[in-house]
XYZ file of N, CA and C in Angstrom:
471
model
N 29.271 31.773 118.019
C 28.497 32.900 117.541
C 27.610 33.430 118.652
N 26.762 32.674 119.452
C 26.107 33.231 120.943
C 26.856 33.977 121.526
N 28.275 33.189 121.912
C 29.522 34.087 122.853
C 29.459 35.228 122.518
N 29.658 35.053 121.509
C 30.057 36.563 120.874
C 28.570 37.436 120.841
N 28.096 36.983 120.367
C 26.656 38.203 120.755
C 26.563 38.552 121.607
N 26.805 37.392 122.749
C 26.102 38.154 124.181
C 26.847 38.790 124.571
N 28.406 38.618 124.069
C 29.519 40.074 124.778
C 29.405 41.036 124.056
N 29.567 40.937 122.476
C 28.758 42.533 122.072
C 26.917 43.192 121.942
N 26.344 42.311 122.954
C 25.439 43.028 122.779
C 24.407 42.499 124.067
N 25.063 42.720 124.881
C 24.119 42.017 126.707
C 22.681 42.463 126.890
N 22.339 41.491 127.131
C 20.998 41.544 127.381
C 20.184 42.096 126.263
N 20.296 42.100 124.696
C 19.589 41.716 123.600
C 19.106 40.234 123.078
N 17.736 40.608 122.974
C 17.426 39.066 122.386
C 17.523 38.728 121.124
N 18.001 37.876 120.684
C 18.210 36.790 119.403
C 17.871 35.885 119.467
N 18.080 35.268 117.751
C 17.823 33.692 117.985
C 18.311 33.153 117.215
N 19.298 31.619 117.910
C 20.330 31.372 116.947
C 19.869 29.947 116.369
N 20.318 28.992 115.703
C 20.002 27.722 114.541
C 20.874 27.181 113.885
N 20.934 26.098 114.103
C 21.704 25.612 112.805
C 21.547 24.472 112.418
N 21.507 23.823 111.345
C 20.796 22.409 110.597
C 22.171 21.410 110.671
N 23.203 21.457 111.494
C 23.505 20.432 111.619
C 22.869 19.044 111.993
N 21.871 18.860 112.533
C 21.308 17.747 112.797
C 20.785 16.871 111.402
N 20.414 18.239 110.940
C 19.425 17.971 109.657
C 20.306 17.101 108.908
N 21.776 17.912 108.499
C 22.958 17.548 107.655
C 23.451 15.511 107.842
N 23.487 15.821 109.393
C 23.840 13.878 109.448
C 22.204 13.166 109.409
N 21.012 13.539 109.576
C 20.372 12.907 109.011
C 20.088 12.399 107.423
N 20.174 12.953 106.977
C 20.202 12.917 105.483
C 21.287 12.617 105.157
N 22.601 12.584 105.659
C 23.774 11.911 105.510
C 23.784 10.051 105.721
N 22.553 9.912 106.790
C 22.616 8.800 107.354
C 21.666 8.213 106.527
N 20.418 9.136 105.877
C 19.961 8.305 105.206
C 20.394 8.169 103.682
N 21.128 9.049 103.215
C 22.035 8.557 101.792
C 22.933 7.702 102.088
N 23.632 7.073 103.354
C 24.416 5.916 103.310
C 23.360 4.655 103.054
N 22.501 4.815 104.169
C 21.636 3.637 104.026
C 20.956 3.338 102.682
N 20.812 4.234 102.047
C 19.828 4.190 100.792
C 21.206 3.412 99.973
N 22.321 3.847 99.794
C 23.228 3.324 98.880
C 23.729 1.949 99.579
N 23.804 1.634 100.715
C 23.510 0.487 101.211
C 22.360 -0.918 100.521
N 21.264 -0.308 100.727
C 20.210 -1.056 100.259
C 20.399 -1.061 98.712
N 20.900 -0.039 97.510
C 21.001 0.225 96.062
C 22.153 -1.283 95.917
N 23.276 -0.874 96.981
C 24.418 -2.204 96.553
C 24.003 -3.631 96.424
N 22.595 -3.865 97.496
C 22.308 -4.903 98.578
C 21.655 -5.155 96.759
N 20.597 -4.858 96.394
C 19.855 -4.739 95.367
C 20.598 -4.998 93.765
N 21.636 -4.404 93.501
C 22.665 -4.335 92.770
C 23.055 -6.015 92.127
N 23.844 -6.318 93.679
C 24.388 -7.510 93.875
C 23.188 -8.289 93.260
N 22.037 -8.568 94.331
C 20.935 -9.242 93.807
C 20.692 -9.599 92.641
N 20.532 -8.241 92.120
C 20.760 -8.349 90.096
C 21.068 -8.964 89.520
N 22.940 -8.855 89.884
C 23.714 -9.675 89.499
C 24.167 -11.051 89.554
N 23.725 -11.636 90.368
C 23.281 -13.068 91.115
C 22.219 -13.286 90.068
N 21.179 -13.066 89.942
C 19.702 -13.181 89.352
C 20.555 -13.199 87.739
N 20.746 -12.696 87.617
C 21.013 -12.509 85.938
C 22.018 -13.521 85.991
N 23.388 -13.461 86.348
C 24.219 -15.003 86.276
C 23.380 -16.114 86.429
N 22.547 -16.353 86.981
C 22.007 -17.255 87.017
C 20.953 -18.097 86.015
N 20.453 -16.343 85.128
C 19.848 -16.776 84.146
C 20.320 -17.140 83.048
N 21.428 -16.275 82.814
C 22.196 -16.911 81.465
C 22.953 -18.260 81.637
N 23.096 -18.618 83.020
C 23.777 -19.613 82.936
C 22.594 -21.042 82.649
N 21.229 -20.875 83.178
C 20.184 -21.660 82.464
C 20.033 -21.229 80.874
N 19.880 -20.128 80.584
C 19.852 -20.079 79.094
C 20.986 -20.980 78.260
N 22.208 -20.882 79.317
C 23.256 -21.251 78.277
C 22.963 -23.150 78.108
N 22.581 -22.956 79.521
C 22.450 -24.843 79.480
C 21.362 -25.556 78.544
N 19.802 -24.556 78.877
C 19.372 -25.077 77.553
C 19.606 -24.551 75.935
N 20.014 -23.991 75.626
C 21.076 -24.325 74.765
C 22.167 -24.837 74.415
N 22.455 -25.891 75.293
C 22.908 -26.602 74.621
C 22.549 -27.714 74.731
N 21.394 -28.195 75.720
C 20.425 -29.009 75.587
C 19.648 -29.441 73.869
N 19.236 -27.921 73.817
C 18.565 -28.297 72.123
C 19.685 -28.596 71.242
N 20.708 -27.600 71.416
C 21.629 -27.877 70.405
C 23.038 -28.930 70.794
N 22.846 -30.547 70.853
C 23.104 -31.321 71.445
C 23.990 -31.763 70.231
N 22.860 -32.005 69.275
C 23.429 -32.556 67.800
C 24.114 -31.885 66.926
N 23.660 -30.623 67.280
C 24.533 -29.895 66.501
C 25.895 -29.520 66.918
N 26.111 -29.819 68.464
C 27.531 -29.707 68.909
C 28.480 -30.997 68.195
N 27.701 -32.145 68.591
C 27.999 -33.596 68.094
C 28.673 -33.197 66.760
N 27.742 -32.943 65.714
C 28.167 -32.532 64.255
C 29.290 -31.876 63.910
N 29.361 -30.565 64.899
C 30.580 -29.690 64.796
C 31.537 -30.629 65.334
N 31.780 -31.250 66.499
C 32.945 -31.765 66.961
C 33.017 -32.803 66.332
N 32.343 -33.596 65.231
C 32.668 -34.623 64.169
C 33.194 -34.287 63.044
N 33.126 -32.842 62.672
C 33.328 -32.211 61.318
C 34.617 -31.693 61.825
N 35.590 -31.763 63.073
C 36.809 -30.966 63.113
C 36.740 -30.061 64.384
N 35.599 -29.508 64.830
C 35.924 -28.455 65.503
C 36.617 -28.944 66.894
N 37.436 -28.014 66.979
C 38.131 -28.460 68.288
C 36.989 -28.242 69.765
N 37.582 -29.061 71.143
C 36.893 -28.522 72.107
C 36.876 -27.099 72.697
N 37.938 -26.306 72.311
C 38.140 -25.207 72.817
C 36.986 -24.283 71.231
N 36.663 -24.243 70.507
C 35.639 -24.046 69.483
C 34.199 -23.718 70.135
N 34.553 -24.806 70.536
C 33.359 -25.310 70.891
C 32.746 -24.387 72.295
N 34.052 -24.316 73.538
C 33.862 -23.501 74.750
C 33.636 -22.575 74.232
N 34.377 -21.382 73.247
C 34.526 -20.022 72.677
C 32.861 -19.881 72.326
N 32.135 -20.766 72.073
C 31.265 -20.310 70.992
C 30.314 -20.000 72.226
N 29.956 -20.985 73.200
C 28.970 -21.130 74.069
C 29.149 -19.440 74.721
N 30.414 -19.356 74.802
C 31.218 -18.881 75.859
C 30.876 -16.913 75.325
N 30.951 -16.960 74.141
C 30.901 -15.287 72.998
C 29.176 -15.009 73.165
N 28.190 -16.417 73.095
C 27.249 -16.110 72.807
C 26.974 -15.435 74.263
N 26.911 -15.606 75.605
C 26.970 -15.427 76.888
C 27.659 -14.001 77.208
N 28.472 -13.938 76.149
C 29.264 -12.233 76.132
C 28.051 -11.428 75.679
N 27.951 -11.619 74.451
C 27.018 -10.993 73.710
C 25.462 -10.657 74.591
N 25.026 -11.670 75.018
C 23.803 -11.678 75.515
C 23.802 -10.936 76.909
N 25.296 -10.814 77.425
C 25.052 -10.238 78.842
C 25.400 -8.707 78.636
N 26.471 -8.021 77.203
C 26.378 -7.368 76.694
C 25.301 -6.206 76.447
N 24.611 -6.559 75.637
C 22.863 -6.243 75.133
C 22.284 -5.926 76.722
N 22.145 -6.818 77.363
C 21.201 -7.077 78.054
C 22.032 -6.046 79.390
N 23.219 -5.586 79.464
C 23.864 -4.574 80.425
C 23.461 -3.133 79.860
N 23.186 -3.011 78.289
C 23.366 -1.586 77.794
C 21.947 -1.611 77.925
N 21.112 -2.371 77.819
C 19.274 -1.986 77.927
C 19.544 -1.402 79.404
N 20.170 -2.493 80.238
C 19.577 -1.344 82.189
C 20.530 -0.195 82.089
N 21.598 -0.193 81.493
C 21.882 1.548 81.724
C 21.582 2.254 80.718
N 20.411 2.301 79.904
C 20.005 3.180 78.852
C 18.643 3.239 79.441
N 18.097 2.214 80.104
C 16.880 2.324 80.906
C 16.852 3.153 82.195
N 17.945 2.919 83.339
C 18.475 3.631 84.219
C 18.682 4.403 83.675
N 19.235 5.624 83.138
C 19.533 6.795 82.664
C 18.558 7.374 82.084
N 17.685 7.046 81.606
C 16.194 7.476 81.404
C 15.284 8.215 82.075
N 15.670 7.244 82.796
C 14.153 7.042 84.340
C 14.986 7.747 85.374
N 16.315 8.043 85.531
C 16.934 8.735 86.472
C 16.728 10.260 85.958
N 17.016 10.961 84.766
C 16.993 11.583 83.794
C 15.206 12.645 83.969
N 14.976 11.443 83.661
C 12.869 11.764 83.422
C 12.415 12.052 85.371
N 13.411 11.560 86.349
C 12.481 11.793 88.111
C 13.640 13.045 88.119
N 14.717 13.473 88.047
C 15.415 14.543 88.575
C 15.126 15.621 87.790
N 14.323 15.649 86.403
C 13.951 16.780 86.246
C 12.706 17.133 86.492
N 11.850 16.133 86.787
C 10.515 16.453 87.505
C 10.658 16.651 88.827
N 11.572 16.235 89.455
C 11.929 16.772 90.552
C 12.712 17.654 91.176
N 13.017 17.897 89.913
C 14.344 18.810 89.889
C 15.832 19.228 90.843
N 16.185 17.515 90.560
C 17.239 17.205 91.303
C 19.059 17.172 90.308
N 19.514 17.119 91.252
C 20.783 17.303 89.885
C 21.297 16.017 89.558
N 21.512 15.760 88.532
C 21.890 14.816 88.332
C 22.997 14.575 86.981
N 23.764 14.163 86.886
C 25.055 13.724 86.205
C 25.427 12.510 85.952
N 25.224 12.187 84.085
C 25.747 11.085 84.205
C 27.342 10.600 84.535
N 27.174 9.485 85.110
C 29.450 9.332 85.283
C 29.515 7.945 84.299
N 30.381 8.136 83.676
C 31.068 7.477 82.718
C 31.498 6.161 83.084
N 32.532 6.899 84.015
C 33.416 5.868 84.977
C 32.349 4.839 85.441
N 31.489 5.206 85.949
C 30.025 4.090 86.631
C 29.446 3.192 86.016
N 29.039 4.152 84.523
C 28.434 3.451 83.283
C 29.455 2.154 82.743
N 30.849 2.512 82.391
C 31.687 1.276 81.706
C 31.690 0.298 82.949
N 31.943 0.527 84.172
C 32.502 -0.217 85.568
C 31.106 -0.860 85.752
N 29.334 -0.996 85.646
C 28.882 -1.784 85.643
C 28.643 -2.477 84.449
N 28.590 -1.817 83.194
C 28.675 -2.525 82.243
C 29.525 -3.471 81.738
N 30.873 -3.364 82.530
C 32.052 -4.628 82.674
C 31.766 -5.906 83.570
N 30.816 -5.398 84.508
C 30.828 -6.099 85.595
C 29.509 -7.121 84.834
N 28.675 -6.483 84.637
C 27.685 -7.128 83.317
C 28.203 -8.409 83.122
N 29.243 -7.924 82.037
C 30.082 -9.059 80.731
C 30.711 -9.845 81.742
N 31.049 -9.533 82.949
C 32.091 -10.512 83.626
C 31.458 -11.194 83.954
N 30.290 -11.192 84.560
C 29.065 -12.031 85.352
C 28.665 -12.984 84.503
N 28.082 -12.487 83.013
C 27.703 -13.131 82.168
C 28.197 -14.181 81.373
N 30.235 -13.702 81.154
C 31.058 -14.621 80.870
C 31.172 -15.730 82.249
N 31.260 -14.939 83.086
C 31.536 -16.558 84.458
C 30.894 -17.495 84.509
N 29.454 -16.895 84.287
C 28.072 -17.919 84.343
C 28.181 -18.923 82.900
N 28.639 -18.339 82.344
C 27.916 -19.570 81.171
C 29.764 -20.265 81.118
N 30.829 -20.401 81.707
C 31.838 -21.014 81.553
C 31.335 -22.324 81.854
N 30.855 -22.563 82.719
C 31.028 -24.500 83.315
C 29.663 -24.919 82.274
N 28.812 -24.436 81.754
C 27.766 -25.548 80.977
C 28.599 -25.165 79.292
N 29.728 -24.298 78.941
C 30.131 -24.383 78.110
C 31.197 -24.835 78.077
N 31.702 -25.470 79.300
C 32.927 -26.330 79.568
C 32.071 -27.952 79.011
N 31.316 -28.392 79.671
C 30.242 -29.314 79.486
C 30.346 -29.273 78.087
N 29.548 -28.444 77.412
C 29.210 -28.657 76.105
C 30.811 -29.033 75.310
N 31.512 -28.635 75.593
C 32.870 -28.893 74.361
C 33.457 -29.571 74.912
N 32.641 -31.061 76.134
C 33.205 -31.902 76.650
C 32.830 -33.241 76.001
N 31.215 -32.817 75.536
C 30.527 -33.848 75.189
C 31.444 -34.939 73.782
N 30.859 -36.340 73.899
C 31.311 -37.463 72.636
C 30.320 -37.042 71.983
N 31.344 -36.742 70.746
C 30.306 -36.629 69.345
C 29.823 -37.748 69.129
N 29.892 -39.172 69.138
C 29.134 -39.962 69.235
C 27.408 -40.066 69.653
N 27.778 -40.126 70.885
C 26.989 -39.882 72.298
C 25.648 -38.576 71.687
N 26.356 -37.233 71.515
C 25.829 -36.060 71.128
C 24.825 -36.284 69.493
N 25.263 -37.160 68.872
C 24.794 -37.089 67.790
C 23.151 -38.015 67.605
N 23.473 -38.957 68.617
C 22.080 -40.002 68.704
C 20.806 -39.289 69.202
């Protein structure tokens, strides 16, 4: 665009600009920012497996005797995994739809005070909310392997 000015129009002054610089800065800092969101993400998800998988253990800490009872009354060991195993669905369930009903809120409530655009995606919403249940089912497998391992004997004293 200079070239060309200065051959149609020599020795006129202008002045030329352009925000490419601007463009990969802010490019560089929306990678990094979604960088640090993943880094954070993950974290989450670590943190929360980790909690249900203590929740799951003390539960079945308290409910020791009552596993004992069930696996004396018939229930099979695989009963027994399913149950530990649904409640850990359920709970990571709930506890996935509170942060994206909370996230969507609070994303919702800063882009229109800021008046940024924003769109919910679907695809995003089910794909962490799966990832949720998967985390939540992985974590509580081995203390609900444990539990529908235990002697009803043993469990019942």
């Amino acid at each position: 665009a200079e070239r060309l000015l200065l051959a149609r129009y020599p020795g006129a002054q202008y002045w030329a600009n352009n925000n490419i610089p601007d463009i990969l800065e802010q490019q560089q800092t929306l990678r990094l920012v979604s960088q640090v969101l993943l880094a954070l993400g993950t974290i989450s998800l670590i943190v929360g497996g980790i909690g249900i998988t203590n929740i799951t253990l003390s539960s079945i800490n308290e409910r020791t005797s009552e596993i004992g009872l069930l696996l004396a009354i018939g229930a099979t060991k695989l009963d027994i995994l399913q149950q530990f195993i649904l409640e850990a669905l359920l709970l990571s369930l709930v506890g996935g739809t509170l942060a994206l009903t909370t996230v969507h809120l609070t994303t919702t409530i800063l882009a229109n005070k800021f008046e940024l655009p924003y769109q919910f995606e679907y695809k995003i919403a089910f794909l962490a909310l799966g990832t949720s249940v998967t985390v939540g089912t992985l974590s509580s497998f081995f203390p609900a392997r444990y539990a529908s391992q235990l002697d009803p004997a043993k469990a019942l004293q």
